[in-house]
Short mmCIF file of C-alpha atoms in Angstrom, two decimals:
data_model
loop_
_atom_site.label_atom_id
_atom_site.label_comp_id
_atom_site.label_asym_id
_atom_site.label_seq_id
_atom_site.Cartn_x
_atom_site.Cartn_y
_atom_site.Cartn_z
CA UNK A 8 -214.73 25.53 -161.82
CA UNK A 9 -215.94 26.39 -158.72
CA UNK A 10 -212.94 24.44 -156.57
CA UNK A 11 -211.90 26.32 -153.02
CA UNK A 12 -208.16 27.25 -152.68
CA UNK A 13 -206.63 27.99 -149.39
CA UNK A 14 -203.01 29.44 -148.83
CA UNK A 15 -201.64 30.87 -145.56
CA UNK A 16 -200.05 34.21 -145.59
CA UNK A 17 -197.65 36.23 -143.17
CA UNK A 18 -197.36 39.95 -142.75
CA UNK A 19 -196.01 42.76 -140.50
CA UNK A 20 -200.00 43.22 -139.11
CA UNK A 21 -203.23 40.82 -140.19
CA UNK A 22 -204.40 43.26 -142.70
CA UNK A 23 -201.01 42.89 -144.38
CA UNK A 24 -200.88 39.09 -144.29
CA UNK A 25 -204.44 39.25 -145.62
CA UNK A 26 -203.24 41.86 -148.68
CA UNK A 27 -200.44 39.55 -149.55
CA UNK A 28 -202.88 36.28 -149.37
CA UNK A 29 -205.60 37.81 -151.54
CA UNK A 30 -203.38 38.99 -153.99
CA UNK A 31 -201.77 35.38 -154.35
CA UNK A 32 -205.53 34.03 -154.60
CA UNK A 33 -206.41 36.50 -156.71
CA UNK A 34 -209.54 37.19 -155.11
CA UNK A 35 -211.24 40.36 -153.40
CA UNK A 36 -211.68 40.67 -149.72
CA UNK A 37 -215.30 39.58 -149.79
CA UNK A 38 -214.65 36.39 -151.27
CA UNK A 39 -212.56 34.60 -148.93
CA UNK A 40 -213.31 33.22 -145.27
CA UNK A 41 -209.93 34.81 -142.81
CA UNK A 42 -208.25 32.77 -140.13
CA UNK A 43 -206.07 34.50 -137.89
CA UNK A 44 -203.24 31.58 -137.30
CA UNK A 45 -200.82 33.73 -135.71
CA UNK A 46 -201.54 37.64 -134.09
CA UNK A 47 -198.27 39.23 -135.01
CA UNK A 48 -196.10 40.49 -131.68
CA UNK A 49 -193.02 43.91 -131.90
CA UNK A 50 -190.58 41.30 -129.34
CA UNK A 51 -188.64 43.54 -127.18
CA UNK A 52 -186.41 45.45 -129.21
CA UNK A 53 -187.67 43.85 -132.40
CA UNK A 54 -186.26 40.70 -130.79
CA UNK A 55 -188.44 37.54 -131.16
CA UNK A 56 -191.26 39.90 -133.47
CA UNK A 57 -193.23 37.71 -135.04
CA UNK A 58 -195.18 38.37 -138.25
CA UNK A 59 -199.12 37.71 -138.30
CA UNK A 60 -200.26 34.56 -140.33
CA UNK A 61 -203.51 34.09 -141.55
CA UNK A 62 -205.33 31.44 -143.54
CA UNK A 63 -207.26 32.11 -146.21
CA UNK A 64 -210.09 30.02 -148.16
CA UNK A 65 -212.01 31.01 -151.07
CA UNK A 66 -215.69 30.77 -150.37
CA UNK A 67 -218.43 30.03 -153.38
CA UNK A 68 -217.16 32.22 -155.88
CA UNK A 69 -213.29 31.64 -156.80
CA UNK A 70 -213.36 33.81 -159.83
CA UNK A 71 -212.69 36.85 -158.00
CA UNK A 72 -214.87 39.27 -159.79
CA UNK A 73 -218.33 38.85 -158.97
CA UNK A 74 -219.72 41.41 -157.02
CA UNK A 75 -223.26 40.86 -157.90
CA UNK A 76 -223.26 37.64 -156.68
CA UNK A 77 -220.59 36.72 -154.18
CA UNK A 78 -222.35 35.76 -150.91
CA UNK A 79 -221.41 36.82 -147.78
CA UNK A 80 -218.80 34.03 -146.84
CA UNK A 81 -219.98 31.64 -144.75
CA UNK A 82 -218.21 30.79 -141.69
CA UNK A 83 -216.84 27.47 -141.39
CA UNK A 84 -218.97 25.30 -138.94
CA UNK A 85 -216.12 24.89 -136.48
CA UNK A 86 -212.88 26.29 -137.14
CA UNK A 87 -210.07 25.18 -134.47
CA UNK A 88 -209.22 29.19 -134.49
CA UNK A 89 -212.18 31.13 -134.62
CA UNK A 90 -211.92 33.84 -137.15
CA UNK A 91 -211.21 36.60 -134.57
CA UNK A 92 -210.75 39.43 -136.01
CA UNK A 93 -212.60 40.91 -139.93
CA UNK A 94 -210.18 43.49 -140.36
CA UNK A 95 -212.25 46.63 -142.10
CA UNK A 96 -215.50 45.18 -143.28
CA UNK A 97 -216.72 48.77 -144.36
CA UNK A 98 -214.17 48.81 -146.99
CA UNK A 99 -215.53 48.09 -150.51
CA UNK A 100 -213.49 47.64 -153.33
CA UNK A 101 -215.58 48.66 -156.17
CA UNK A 102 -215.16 51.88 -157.34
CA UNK A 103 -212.10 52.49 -158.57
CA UNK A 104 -213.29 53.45 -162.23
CA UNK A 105 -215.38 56.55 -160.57
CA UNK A 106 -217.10 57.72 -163.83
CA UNK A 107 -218.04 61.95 -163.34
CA UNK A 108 -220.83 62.05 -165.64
CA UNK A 109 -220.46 64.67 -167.43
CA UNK A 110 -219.97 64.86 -171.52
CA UNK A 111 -217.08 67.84 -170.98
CA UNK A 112 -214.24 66.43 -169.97
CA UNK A 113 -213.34 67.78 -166.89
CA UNK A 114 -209.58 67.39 -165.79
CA UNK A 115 -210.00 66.05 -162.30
CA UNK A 116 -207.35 65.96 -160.80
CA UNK A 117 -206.24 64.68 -157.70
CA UNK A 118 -202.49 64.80 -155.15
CA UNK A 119 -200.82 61.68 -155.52
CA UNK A 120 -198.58 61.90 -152.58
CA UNK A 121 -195.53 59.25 -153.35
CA UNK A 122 -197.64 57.38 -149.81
CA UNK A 123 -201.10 57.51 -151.22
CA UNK A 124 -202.48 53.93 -150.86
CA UNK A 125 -206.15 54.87 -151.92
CA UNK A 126 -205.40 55.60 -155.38
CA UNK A 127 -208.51 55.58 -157.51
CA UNK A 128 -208.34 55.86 -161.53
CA UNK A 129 -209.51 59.35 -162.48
CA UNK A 130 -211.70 59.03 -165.56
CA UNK A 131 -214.89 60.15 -167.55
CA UNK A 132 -217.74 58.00 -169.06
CA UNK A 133 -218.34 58.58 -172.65
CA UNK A 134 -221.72 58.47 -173.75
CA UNK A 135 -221.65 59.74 -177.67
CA UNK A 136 -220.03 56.89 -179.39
CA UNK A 137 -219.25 58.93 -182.18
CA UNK A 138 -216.63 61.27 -180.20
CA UNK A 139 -214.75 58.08 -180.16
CA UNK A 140 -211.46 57.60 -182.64
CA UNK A 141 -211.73 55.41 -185.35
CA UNK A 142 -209.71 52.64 -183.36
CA UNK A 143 -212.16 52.42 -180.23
CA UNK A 144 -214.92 52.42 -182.06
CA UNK A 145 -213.58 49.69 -183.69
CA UNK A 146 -212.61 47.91 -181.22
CA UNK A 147 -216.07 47.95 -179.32
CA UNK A 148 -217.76 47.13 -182.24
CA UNK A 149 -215.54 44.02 -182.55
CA UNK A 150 -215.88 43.29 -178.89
CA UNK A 151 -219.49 43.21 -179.20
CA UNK A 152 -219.55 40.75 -181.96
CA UNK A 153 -216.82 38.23 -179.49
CA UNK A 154 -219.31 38.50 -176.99
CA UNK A 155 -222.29 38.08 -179.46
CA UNK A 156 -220.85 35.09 -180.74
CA UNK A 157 -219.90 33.51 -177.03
CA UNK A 158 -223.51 33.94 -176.02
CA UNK A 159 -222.63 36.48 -173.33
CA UNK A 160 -225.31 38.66 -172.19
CA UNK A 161 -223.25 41.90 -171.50
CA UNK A 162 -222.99 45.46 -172.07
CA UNK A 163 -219.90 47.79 -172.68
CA UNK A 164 -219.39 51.33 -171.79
CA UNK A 165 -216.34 53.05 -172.92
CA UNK A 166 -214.48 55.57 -170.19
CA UNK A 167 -211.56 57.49 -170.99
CA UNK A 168 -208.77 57.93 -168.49
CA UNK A 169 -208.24 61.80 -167.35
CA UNK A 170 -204.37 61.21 -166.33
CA UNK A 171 -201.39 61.18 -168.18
CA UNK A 172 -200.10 57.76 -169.18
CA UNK A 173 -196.97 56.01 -170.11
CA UNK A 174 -196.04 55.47 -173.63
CA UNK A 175 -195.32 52.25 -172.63
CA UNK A 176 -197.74 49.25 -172.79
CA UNK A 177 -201.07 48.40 -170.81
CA UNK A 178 -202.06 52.02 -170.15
CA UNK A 179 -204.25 53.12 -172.86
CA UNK A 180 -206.32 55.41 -172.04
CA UNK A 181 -209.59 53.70 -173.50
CA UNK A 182 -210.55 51.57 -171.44
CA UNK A 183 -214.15 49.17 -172.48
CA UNK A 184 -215.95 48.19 -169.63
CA UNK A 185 -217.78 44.77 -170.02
CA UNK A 186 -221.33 44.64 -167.02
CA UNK A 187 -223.25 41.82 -167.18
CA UNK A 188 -224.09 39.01 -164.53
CA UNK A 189 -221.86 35.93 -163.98
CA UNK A 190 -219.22 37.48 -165.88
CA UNK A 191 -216.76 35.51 -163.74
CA UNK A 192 -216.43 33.22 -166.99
CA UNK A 193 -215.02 36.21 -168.94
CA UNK A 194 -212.34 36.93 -166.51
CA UNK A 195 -211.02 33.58 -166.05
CA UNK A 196 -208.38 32.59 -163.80
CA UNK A 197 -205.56 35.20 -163.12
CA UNK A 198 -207.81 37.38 -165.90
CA UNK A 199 -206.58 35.17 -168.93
CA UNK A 200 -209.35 34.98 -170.45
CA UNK A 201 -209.47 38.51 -170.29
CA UNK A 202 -206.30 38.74 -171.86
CA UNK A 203 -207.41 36.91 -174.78
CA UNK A 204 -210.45 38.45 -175.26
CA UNK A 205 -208.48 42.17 -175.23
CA UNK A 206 -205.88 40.42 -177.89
CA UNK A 207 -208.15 39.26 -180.29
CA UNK A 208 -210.04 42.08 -180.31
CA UNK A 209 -206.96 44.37 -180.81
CA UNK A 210 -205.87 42.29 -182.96
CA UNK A 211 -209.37 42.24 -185.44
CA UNK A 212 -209.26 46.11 -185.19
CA UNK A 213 -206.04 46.68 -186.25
CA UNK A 214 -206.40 44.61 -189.04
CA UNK A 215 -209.44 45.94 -189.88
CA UNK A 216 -208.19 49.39 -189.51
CA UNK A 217 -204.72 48.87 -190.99
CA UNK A 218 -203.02 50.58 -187.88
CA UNK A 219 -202.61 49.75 -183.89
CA UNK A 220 -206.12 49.94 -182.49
CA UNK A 221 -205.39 50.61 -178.50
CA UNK A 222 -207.26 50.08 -175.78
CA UNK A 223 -208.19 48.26 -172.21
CA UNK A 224 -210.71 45.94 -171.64
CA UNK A 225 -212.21 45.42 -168.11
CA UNK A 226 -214.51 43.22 -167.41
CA UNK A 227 -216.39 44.16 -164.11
CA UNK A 228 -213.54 46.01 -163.25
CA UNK A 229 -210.84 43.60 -162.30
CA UNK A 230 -208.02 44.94 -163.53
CA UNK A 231 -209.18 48.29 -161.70
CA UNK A 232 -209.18 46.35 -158.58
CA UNK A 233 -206.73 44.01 -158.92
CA UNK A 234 -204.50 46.81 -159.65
CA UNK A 235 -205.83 48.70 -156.37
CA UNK A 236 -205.38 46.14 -154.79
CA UNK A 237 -201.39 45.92 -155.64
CA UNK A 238 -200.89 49.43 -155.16
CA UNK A 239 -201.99 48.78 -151.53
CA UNK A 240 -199.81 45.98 -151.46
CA UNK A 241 -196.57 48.10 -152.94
CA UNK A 242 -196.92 50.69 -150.54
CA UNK A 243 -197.92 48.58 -147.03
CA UNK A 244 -194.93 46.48 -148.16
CA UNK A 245 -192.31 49.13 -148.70
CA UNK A 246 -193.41 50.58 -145.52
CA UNK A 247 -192.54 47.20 -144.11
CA UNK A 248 -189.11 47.02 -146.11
CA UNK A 249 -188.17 50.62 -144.52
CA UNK A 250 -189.62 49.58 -141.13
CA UNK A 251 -187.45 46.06 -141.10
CA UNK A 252 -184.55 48.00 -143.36
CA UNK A 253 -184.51 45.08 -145.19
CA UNK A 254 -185.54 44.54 -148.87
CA UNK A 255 -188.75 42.57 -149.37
CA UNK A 256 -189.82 40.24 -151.68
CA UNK A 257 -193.53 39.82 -153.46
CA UNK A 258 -194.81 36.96 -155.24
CA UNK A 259 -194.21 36.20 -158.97
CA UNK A 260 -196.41 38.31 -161.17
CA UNK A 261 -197.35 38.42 -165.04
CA UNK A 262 -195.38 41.25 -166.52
CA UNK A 263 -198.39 44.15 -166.05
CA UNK A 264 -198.73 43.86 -162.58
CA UNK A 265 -194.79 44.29 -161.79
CA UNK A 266 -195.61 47.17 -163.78
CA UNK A 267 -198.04 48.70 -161.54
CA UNK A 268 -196.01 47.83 -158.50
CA UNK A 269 -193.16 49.86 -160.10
CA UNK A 270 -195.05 52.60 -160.73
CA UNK A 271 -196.84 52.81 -157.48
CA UNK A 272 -193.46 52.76 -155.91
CA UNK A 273 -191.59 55.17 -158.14
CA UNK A 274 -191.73 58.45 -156.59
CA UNK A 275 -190.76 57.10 -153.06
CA UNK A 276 -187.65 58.67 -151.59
CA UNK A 277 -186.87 56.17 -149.24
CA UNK A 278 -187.49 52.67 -151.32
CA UNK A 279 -186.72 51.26 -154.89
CA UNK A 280 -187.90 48.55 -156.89
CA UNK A 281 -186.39 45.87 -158.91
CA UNK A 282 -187.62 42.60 -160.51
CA UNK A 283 -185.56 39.13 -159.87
CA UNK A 284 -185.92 35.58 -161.47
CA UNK A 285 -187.05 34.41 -164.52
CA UNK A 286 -190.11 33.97 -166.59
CA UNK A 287 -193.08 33.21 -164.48
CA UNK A 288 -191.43 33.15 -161.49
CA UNK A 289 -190.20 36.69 -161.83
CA UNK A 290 -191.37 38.82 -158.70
CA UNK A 291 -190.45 42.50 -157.48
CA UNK A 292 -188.46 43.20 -154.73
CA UNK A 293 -188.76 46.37 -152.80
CA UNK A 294 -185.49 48.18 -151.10
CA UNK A 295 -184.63 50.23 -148.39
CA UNK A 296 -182.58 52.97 -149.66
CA UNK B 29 -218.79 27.54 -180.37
CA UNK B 30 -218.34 27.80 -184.69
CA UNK B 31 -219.38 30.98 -184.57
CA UNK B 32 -216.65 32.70 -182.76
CA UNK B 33 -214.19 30.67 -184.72
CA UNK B 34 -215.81 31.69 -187.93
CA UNK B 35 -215.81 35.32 -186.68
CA UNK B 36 -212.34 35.10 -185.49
CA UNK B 37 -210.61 33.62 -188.29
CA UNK B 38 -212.95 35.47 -191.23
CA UNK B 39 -211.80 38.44 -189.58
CA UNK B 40 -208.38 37.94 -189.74
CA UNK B 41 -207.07 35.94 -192.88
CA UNK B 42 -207.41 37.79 -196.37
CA UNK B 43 -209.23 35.23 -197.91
CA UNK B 44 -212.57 34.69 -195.93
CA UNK B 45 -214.33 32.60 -198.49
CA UNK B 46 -212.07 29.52 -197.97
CA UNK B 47 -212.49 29.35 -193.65
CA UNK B 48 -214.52 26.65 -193.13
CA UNK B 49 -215.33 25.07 -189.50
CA UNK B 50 -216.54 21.66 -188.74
CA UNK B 51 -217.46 20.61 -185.59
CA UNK B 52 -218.34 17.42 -184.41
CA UNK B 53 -219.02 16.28 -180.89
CA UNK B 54 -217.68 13.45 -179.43
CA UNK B 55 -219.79 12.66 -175.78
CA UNK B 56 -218.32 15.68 -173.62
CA UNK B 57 -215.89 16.88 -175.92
CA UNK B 58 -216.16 19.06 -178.54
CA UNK B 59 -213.99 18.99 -181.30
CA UNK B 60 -213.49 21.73 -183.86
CA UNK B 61 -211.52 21.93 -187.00
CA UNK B 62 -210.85 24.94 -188.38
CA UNK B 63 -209.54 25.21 -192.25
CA UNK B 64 -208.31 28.21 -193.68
CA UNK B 65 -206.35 28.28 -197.36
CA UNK B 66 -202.94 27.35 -197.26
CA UNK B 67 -201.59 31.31 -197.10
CA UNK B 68 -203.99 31.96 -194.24
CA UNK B 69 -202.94 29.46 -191.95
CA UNK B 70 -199.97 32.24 -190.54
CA UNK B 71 -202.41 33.94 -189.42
CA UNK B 72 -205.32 32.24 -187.32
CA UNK B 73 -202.10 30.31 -185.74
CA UNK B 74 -200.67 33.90 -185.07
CA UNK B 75 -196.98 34.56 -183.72
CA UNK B 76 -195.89 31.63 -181.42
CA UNK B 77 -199.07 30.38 -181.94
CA UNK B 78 -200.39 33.11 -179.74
CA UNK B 79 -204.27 33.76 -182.08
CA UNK B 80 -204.79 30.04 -181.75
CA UNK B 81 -204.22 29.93 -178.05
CA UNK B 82 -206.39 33.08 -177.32
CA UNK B 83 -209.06 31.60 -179.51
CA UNK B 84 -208.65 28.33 -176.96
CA UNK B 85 -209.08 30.69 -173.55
CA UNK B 86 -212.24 31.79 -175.28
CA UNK B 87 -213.63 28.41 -176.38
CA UNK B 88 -212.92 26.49 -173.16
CA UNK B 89 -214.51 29.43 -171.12
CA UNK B 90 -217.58 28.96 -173.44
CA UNK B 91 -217.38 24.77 -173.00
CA UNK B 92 -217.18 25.30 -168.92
CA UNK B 93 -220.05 26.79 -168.81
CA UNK B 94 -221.47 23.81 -170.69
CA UNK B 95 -220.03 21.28 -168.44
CA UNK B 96 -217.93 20.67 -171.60
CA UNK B 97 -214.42 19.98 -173.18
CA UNK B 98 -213.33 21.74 -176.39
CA UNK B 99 -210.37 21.29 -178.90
CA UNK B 100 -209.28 23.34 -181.41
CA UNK B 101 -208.14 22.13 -184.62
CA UNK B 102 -206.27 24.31 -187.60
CA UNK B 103 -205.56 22.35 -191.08
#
């Protein structure tokens, strides 16, 4: 399981080609090992620019979310580039659940300006188990009898998201975090096991219940920073579209994450968003208005 | 690995008396056949298949970590 991938990524500066490569990966920043291929150069007049390339390996861990045991990456003995430059290593990607604990809720709220790149998820731990609806409660007690029954040593916490949702789709706002160790298993590549694990359990609570049991499971927190980590992407790259006035394309994504690209790029003024292609190659494209 | 498909597939079918799962393990692979009455089968195969294939994800994540192979069988 534990193969390394390495793709090579361009962007208007490093940290950009290094957004775009870890999102294809779909690993976190302290996973991989960063070559700088190619510093990026303005030309004169935007004549002869040239976009930053970097290379990007995965180092032990490939399953992206393992923050309690990813090793610092180890640098390769002799790379032909030397790895020049480690763009921000003070930045940590963990929380983006932040979890007030407090058993009132308390409506944090924060200003989302349509440019805010450091989004973080607003939301409340619940302790009392019994405050939850029928559904949840349901739904964790069928999650903990998946897990039971795979062996997996793990404990859930519920959290309830404080902001207003779409009707629409992933966004409940019950959301059952999954902690353990080595839980890199349960995520899976691109999070599908993930996925199954939330459908089946859905899918045992609403039978059980007779009615749509909704809710999110995370499992360390993935899809919190996986979809931090696209927001960051969505707005560096419509920066880059208004910048170059000229519409950018992202890599193919699973129907969700376009999602969360859209979103993150709704309220802009001076871009919009629109997905092209077909099936799994269908990818967002971001345009200069 | 019977468990969860016991779980699974009790869970889900309205007659959990007849689910019956027999595994038997062939060197690194691990085969599992699942049987469910006739009216059940709808619905441990799910909508384009979709239950079955979920219940896969999970079984193959559980074999890795074995160092083993798993198939899923519904009759």
């Amino acid at each position: 399981m534990s193969e390394t991938r390495t793709v090579e990524a361009t962007g208007a500066d490093i940290e950009q080609a290094i957004e775009a490569g870890l999102v294809q990966l779909d690993v976190s920043r302290e996973s991989v090992i960063v070559e700088v291929l190619e510093e990026p150069s303005r030309g004169l007049l935007g004549i002869g620019a040239k976009q930053a390339r970097v290379r990007l390996t995965t180092a032990v861990a490939p399953r992206s979310a393992q923050p309690t045991y990813a090793p610092p990456a180890p640098r390769p003995a002799a790379p032909p580039p030397p790895p020049r430059s480690e763009p921000r290593p003070e930045r940590t990607e963990r929380p983006t659940y932040s979890a007030p604990r407090t058993s009132a809720p308390q409506p944090v709220r924060r200003e989302r300006s349509d440019q805010d790149d450091s989004y973080q998820r607003v939301t409340q731990l619940i302790e009392d188990e019994s405050e939850l609806p029928e559904d949840v409660r349901m739904g964790l007690a069928t999650l903990r009898e998946i897990l039971g029954h795979m062996h997996i040593d793990a404990s859930v916490t519920v959290e309830r998201s404080l902001e207003e949702t779409d009707a629409e789709a992933e966004t409940a706002p019950w959301i059952l975090h999954v902690h353990g160790e080595d839980l890199g298993l349960l995520i899976g590549h691109r999070g599908e096991t993930l996925s199954s694990l939330q459908y089946l359990s859905r899918l045992i609570a609403s039978r059980d219940l007779q009615q749509r049991a909704d809710f999110i499971i995370d499992v360390e927190n993935y899809k919190g920073r996986r979809e931090m980590l696209l927001r960051k992407l969505a707005h560096r790259m419509a920066k880059d579209a208004v910048r170059r006035r000229r519409m950018v394309e992202l890599e193919p994504m699973p129907p969700h994450e376009r999602r969360i690209i859209h979103l993150a790029l709704k309220d802009r003024d001076d871009v919009y968003t629109e997905s092209v292609g077909e099936g799994n190659r269908r990818k967002v494209t971001i345009v200069p208005k | 690995m019977k468990e969860l498909v016991e779980y699974v597939a009790k869970s889900l079918v309205d007659d959990p008396s007849q689910v019956e799962v027999a595994v038997e393990p062939d060197g690194n692979l691990v085969i599992l056949k699942l049987h469910v009455a006739p009216e059940d089968a709808g619905r441990v195969i799910g909508k384009d298949g979709r239950v079955a294939s979920a219940l896969r994800v999970l079984l193959r994540a559980m074999a890795a970590r074995e160092g083993k192979r798993v198939t899923l069988k519904i009759d």
